[in-house]
Short mmCIF file of C-alpha atoms (C1' of nucleotides) in Angstrom, two decimals:
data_model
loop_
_atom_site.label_atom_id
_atom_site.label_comp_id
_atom_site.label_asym_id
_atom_site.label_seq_id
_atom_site.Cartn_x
_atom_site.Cartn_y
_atom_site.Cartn_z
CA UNK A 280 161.33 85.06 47.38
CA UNK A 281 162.88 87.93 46.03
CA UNK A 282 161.94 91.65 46.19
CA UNK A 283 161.21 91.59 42.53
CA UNK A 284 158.63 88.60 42.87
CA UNK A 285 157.22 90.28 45.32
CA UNK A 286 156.59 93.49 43.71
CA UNK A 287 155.21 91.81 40.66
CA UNK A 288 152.95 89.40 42.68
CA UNK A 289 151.58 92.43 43.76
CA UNK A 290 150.99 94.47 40.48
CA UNK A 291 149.61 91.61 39.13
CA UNK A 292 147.96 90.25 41.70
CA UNK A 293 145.23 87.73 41.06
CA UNK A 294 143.37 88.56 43.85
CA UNK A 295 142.98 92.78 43.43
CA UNK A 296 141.34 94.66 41.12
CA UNK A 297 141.16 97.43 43.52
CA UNK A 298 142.13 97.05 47.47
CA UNK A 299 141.22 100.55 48.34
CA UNK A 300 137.83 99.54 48.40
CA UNK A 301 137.95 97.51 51.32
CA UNK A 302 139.50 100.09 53.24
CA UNK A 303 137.81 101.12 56.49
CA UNK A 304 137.07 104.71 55.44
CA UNK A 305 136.22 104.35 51.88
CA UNK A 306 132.34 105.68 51.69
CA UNK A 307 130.71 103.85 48.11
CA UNK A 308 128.51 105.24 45.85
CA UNK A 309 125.82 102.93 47.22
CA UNK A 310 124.93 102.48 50.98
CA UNK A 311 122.76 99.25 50.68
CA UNK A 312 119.76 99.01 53.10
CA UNK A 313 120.53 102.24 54.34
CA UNK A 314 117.85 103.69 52.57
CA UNK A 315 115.62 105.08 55.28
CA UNK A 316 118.54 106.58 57.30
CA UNK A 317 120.06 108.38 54.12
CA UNK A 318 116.35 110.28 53.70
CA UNK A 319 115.34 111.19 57.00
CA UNK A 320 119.04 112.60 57.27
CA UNK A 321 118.47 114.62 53.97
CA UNK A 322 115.15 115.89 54.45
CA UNK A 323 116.22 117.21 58.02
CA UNK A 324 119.70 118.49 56.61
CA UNK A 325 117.65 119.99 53.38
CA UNK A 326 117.48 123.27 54.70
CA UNK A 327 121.17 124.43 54.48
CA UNK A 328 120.49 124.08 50.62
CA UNK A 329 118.67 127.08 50.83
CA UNK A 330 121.17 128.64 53.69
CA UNK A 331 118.64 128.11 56.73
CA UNK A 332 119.81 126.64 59.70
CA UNK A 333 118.93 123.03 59.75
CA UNK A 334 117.92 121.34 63.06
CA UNK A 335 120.83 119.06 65.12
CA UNK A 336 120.94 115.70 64.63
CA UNK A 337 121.39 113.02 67.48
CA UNK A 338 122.20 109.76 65.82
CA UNK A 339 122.29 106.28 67.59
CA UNK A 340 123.26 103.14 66.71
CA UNK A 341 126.41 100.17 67.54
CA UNK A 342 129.33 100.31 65.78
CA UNK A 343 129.75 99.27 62.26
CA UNK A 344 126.42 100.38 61.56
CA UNK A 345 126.95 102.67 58.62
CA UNK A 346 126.95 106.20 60.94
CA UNK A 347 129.39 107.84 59.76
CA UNK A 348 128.95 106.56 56.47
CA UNK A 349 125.83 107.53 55.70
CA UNK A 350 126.40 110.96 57.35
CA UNK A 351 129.58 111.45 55.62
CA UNK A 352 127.61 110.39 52.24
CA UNK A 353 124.54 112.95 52.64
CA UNK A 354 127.10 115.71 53.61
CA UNK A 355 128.90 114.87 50.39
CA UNK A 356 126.14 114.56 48.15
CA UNK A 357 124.76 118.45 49.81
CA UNK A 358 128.11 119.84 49.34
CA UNK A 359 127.96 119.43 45.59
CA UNK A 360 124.47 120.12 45.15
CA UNK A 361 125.48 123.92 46.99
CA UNK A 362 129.22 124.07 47.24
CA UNK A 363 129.10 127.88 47.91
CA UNK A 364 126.42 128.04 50.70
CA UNK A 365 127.12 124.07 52.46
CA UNK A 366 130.49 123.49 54.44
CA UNK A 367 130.85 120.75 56.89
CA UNK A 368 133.72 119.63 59.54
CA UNK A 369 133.96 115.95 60.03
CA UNK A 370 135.72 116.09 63.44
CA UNK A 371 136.39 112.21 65.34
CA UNK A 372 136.20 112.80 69.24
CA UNK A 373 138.12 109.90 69.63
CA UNK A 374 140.94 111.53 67.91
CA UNK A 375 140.22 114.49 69.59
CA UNK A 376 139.16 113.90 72.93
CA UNK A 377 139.62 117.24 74.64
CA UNK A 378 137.44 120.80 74.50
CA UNK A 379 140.32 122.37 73.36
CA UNK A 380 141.21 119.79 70.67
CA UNK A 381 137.80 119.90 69.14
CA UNK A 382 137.82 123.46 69.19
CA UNK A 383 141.40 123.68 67.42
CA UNK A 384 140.18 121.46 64.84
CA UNK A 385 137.08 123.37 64.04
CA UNK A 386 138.96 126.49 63.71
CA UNK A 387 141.09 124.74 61.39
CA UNK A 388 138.10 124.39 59.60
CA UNK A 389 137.03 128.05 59.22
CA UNK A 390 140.43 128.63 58.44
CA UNK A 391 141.58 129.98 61.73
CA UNK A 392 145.01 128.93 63.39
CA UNK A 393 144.83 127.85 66.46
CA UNK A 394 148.60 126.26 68.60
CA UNK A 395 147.58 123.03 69.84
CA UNK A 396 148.50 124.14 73.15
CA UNK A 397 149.10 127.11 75.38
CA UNK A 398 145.50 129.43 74.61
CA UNK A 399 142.82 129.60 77.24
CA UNK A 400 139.75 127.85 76.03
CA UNK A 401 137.91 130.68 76.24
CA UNK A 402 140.46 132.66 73.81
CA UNK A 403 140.05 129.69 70.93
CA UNK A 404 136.15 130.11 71.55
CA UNK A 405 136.37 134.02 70.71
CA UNK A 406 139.16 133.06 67.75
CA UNK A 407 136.54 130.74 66.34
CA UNK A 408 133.97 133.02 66.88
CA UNK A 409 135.90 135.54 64.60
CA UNK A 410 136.45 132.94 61.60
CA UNK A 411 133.21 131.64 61.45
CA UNK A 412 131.78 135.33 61.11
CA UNK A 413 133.95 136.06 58.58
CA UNK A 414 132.51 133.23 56.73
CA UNK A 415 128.93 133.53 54.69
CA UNK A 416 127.93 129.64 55.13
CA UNK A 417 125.89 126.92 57.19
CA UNK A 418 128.25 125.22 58.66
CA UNK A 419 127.09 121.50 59.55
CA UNK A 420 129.63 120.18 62.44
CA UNK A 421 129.96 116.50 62.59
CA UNK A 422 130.85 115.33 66.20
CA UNK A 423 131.88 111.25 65.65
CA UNK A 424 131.96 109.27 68.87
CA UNK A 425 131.11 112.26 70.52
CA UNK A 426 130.68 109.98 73.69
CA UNK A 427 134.35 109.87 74.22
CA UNK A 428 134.55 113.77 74.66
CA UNK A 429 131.62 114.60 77.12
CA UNK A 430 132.59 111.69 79.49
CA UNK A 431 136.31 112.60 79.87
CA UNK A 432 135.42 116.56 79.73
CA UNK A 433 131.64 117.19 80.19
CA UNK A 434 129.60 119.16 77.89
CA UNK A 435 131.26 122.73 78.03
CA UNK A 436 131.91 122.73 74.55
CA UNK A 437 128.76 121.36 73.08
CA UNK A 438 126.94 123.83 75.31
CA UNK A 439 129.17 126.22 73.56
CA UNK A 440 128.69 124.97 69.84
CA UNK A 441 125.07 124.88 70.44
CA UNK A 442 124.62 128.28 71.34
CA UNK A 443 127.15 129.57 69.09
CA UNK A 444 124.49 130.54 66.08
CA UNK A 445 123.48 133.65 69.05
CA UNK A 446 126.63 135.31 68.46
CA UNK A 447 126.57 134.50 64.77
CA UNK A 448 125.31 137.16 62.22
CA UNK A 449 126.44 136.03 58.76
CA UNK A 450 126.53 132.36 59.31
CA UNK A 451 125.05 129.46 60.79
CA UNK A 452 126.22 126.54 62.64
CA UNK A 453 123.84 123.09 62.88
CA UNK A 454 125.60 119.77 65.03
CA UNK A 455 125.57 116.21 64.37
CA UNK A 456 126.06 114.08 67.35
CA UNK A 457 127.05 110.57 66.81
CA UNK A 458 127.51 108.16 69.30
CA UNK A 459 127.46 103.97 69.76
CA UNK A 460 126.85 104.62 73.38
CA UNK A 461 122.73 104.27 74.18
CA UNK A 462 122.29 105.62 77.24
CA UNK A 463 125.01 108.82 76.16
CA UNK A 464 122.46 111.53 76.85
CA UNK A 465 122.43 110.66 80.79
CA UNK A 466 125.53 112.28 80.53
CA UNK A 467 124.45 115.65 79.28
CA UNK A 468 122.84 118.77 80.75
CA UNK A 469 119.39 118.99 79.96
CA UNK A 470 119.94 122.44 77.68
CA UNK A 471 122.24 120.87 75.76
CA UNK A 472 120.09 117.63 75.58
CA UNK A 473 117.18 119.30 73.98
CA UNK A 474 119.44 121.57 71.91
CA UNK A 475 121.24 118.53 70.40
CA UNK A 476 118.37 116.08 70.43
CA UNK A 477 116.06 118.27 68.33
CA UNK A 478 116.39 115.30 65.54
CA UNK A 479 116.83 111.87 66.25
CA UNK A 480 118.13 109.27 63.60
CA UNK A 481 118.83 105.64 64.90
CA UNK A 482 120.91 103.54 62.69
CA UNK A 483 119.63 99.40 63.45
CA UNK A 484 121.81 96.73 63.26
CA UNK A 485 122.00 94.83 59.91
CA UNK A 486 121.15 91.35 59.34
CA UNK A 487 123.22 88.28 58.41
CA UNK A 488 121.91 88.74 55.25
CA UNK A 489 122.38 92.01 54.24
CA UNK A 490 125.79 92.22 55.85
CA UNK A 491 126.77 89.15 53.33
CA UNK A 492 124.67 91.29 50.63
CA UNK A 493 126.95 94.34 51.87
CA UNK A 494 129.85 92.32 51.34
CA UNK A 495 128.76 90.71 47.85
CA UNK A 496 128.89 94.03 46.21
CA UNK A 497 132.25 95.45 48.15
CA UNK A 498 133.93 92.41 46.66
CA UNK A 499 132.67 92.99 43.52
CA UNK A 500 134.24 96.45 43.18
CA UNK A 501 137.62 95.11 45.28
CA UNK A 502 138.22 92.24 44.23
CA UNK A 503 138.86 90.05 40.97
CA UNK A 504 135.54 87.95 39.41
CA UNK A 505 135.47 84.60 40.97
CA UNK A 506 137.66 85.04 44.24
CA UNK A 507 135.67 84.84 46.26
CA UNK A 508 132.57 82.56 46.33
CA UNK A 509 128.86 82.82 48.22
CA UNK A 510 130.30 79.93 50.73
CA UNK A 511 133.28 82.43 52.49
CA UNK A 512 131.36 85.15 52.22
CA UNK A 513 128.47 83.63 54.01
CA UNK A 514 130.59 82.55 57.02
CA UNK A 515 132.35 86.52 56.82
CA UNK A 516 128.70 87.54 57.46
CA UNK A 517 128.36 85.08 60.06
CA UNK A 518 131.24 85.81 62.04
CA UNK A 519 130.43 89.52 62.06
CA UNK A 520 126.63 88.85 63.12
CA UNK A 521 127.96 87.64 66.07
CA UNK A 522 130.13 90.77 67.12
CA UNK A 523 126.88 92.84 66.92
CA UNK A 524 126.57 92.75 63.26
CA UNK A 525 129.52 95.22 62.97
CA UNK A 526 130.00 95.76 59.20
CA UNK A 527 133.11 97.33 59.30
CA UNK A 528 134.02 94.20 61.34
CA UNK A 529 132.89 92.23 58.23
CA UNK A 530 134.69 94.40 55.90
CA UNK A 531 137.98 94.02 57.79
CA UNK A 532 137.62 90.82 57.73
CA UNK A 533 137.38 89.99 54.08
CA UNK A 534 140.47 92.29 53.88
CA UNK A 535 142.74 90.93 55.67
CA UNK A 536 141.72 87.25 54.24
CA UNK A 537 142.18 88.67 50.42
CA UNK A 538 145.52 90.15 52.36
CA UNK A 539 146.41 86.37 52.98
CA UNK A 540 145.35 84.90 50.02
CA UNK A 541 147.19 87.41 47.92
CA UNK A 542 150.18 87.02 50.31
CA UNK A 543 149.75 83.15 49.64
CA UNK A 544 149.98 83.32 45.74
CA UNK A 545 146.31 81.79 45.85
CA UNK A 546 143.64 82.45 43.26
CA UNK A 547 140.65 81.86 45.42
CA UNK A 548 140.07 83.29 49.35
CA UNK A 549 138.62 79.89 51.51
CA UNK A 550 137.22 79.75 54.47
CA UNK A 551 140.47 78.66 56.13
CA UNK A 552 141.85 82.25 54.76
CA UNK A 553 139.02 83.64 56.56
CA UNK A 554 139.69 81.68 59.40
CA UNK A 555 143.58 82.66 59.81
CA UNK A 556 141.95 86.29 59.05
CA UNK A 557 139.89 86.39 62.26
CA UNK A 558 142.58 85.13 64.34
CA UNK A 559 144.91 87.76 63.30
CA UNK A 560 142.32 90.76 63.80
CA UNK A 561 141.42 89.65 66.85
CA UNK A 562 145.39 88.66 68.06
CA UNK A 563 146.53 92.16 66.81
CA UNK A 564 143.40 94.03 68.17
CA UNK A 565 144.83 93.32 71.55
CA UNK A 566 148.44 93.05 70.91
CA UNK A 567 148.41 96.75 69.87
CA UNK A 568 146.70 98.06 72.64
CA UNK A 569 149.10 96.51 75.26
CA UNK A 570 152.12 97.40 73.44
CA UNK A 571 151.27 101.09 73.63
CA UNK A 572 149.82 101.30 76.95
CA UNK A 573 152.15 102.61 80.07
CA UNK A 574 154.34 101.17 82.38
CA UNK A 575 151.73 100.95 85.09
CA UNK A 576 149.07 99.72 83.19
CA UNK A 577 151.10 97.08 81.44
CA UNK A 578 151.99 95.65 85.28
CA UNK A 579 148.71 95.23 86.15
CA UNK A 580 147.57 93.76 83.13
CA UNK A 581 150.67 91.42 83.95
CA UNK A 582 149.48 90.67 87.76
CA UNK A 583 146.06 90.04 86.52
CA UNK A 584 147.64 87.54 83.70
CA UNK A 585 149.74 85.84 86.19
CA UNK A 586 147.11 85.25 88.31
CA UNK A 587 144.93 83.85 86.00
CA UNK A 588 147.13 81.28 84.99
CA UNK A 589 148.51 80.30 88.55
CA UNK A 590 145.27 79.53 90.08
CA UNK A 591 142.55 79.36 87.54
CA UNK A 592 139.81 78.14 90.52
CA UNK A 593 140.52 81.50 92.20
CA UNK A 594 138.50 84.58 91.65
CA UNK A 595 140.42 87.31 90.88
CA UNK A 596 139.61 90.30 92.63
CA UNK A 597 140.54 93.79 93.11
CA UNK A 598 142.71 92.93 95.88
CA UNK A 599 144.82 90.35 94.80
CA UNK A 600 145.54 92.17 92.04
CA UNK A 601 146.59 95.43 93.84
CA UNK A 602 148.83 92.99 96.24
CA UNK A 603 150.46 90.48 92.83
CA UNK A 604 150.72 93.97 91.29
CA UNK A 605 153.00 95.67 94.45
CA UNK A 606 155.23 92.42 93.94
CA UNK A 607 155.77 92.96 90.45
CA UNK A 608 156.49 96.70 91.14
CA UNK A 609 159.28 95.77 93.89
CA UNK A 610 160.89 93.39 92.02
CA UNK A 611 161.58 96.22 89.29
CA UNK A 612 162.49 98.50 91.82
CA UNK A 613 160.35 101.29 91.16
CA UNK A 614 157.60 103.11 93.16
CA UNK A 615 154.07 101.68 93.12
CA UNK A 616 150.99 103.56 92.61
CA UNK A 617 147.67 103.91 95.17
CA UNK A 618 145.08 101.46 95.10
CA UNK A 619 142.34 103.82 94.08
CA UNK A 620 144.75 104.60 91.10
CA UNK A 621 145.19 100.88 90.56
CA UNK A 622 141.13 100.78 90.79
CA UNK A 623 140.98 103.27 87.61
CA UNK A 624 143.92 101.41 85.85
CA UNK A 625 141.31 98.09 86.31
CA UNK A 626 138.41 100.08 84.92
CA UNK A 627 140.71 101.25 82.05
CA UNK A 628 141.19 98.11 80.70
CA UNK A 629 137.70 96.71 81.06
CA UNK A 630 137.02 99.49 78.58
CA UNK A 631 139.54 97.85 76.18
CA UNK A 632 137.78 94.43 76.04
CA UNK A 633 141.75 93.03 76.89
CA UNK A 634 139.61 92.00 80.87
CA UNK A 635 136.10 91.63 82.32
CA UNK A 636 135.66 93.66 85.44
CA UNK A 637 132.30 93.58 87.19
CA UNK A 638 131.65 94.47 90.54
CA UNK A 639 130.01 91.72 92.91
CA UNK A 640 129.14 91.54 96.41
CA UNK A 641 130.69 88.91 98.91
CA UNK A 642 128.68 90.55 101.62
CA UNK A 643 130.27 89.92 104.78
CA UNK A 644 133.82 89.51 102.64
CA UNK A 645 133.24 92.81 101.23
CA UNK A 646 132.51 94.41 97.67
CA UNK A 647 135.05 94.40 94.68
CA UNK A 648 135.55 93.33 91.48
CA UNK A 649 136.23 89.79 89.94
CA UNK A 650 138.29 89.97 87.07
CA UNK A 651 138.83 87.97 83.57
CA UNK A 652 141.16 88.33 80.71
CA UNK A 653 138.91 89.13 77.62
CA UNK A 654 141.37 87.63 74.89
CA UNK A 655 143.07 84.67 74.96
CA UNK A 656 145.99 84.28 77.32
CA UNK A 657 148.96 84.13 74.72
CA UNK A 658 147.26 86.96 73.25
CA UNK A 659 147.89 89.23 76.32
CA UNK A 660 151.59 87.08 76.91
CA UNK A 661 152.65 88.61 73.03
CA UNK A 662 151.81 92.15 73.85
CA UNK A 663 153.32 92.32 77.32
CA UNK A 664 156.67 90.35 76.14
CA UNK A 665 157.52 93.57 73.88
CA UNK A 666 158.00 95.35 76.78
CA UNK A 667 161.44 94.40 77.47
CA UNK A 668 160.82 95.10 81.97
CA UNK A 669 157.70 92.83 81.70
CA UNK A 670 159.30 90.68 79.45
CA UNK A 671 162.04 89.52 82.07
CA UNK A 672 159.52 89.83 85.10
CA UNK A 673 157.15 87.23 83.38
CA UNK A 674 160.09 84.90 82.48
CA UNK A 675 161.33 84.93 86.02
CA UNK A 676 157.96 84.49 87.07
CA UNK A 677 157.59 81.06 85.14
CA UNK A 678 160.65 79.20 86.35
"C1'" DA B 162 117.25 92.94 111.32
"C1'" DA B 163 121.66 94.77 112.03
"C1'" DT B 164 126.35 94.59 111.10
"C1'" DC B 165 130.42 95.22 108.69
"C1'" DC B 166 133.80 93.85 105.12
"C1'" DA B 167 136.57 95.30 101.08
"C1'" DC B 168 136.45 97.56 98.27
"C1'" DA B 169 133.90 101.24 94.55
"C1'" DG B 170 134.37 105.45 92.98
"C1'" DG B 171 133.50 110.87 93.66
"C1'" DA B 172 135.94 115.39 94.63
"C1'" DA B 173 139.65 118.13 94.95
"C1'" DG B 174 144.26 118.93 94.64
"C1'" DT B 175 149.41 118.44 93.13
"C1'" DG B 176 153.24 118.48 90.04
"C1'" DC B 177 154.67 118.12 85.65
"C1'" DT B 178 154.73 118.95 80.42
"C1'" DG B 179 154.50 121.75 76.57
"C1'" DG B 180 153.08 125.45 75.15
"C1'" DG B 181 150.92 130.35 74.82
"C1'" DC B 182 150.95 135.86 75.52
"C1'" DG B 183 152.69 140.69 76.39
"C1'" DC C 268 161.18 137.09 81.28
"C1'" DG C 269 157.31 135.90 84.23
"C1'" DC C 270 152.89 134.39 84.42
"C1'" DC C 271 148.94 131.89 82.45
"C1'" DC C 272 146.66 127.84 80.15
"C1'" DA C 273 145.00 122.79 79.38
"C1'" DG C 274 145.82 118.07 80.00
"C1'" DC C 275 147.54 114.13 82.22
"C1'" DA C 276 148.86 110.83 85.72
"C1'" DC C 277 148.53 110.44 90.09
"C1'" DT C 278 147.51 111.23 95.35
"C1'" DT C 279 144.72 112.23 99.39
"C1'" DC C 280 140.65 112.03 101.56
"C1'" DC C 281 136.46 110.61 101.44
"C1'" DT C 282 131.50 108.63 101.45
"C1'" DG C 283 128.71 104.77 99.82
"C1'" DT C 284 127.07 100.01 99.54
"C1'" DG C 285 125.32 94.59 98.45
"C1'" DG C 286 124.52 91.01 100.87
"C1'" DA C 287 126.60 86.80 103.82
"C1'" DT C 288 127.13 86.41 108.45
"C1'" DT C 289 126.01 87.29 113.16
#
DNA sequence: AATCCACAGGAAGTGCTGGGCG
DNA sequence: CGCCCAGCACTTCCTGTGGATT
């Protein structure tokens, strides 16, 4: 195929009438069966209208729920109604996992310049301080996935942000605390906790059915009449219901099948597009991961991948691993790390989904933790063999 | 009922990077 | 220039513990 075919399959393409609607941050006009969410958030958020502090908002709720889609909505929909008097940050903790980046990006916000290094956190808090004061506004600060920040960091900064209004004369600062994580608020000191919990909004999971209704009207702005039919798009909903009814799961996945069938020159996405869809999200969800992670994380994934496949009967436990892993690490000829670093390493990746870790006892053999791969094996094999070390360490290994 | 294994995982500290500020 | 800052990857040292075995 030449380039020009390809460009041309494209601008015409038979599947398209506008791909930017399926992508992962696009917020629609509508938010279907979102309805209660989108007014309780209002009516608490109403009061910056009239340039009184509104009360924080805690929301809950699994990812792919709508979240920060509805919250991004409402602030958008406030900010026109009062452009002079409503300003929000939208600020991603996942992004921005430290005190100091959070900070930084807020004063970005206000319009203050912060280095993204070198200033003592206290010194950005008094720089933001300044900005915001300078400023005649209600400031509504959206923390996303604001789990991510307090566990690695603790709660300084919220502390911080919720007592800022204090020090604040001319204009007003309200929080919005999302998070997927339930049981978050263990995590916080009880000052902040009733600071940031003074609202509550939690955000259920959808149904089968309104996921597939989600996805009827997504396709119907994305994609061309009659591409897809009520069969695929069923069995899209389905295979998202499963994954805790993550819509944005659902989303990707009708994506990256239009992707295909596009790609393919069909007319029509089928379920076997949807099928080679899932495969690929879920292949390059963990291929991704393991091609960015470091050295020493990559060898233990690769000791705990070995091991799987030379004795599947065995458990595989924290031991084994930290013993398969020393191997690996002499045969490269570098230094290996502790076993208590190893132990966080394991932990690490349980987070990822790539393995299972849960702690069991074997009472008189001990306490530790049996471990699975949580994607398929070849999965975990592609990601590692771009490594070019661990590529030649698992080929000797085979022989 | 007591023991004791094989770790889990907390706390504190080190050395390094990449940057301030005066 | 010298000193300070935050963050990260890691070490050192440590206390805690579920439950099969004694």
């Amino acid at each position: 195929m030449s380039i020009e075919e390809i460009f041309e399959r494209y601008v015409e393409s038979k599947i398209f009438k506008d791909r930017e609607k399926l992508l992962p941050d696009y917020v629609p006009e509508e938010l279907p069966h979102r309805d209660e969410q989108i007014l309780k958030l209002a009516s608490i958020l109403a009061p910056a209208l009239r340039g009184s502090r509104p009360s924080n908002v805690f929301i809950y709720g699994l990812t792919g729920t709508g979240k920060t889609a509805v919250t991004k909505y409402v602030l958008r929909k406030m900010k026109e109604k009062a452009p002079q008097t409503v300003e929000y940050a939208y600020i991603n903790c996942r992004q921005n996992n430290t005190s100091y980046r959070v900070l930084a990006e807020l004063a970005k916000h206000v319009g203050v310049k912060i280095p993204f290094t070198g200033l003592a956190l206290g010194e950005v808090m008094k720089r933001l301080l300044q900005g915001l004061e300078r400023r005649r506004y209600v400031l509504i600060v959206v923390l996303d996935e604001i789990d991510n920040l307090v566990k690695r960091q603790g709660d300084d900064v919220l502390y911080f942000l919720t007592r800022v209004n204090e020090n604040l004369s001319s204009s007003k600062v309200s929080l919005i605390g999302i998070t997927n994580d339930l049981k978050f608020t263990e995590f916080l000191d009880a000052r902040v906790k009733s600071s940031l919990g003074e609202e509550e909004l939690v955000f259920p999971p959808y149904s089968a059915a309104q996921l597939e209704d989600i996805l009827r009207r997504r396709a119907k702005e994305a994609l061309h009449e009659g591409v897809v039919d009520d069969e695929v798009l069923r069995r899209v909903a389905a295979i998202a219901a499963r994954q805790n009814s993550d819509c944005r799961l659902a989303l990707d996945i009708l994506l990256k099948a239009a992707d295909i069938a596009d790609r393919e020159g069909a007319s029509r996405i089928t379920l076997e597009h949807v099928e080679k869809a899932r495969n690929e999200i879920e292949k390059n969800l963990a291929v991704d991961i393991i091609k960015t992670m470091p050295l020493h994380v990559k060898l233990v994934l690769a000791s705990i991948y070995l091991l799987s496949r030379s004795d599947s009967a065995r458990m595989i436990t924290t031991g084994l691993i930290y013993d398969k892993y020393k191997e690996l690490v002499g045969k490269v000829g570098i230094e290996p790390v502790t076993s208590r670093r190893v132990s966080d390493i394991i932990n690490e990746l349980d987070m990822t989904g790539i393995i299972n870790a849960k702690v069991i006892s074997l009472g008189r053999y001990g306490r530790t933790k049996v471990v699975s791969l949580g994607v398929p094996a070849r999965n975990v094999e592609e990601g590692l063999m771009s490594d070019l070390i661990l590529r030649s360490l698992i080929e000797n290994m085979e022989e």
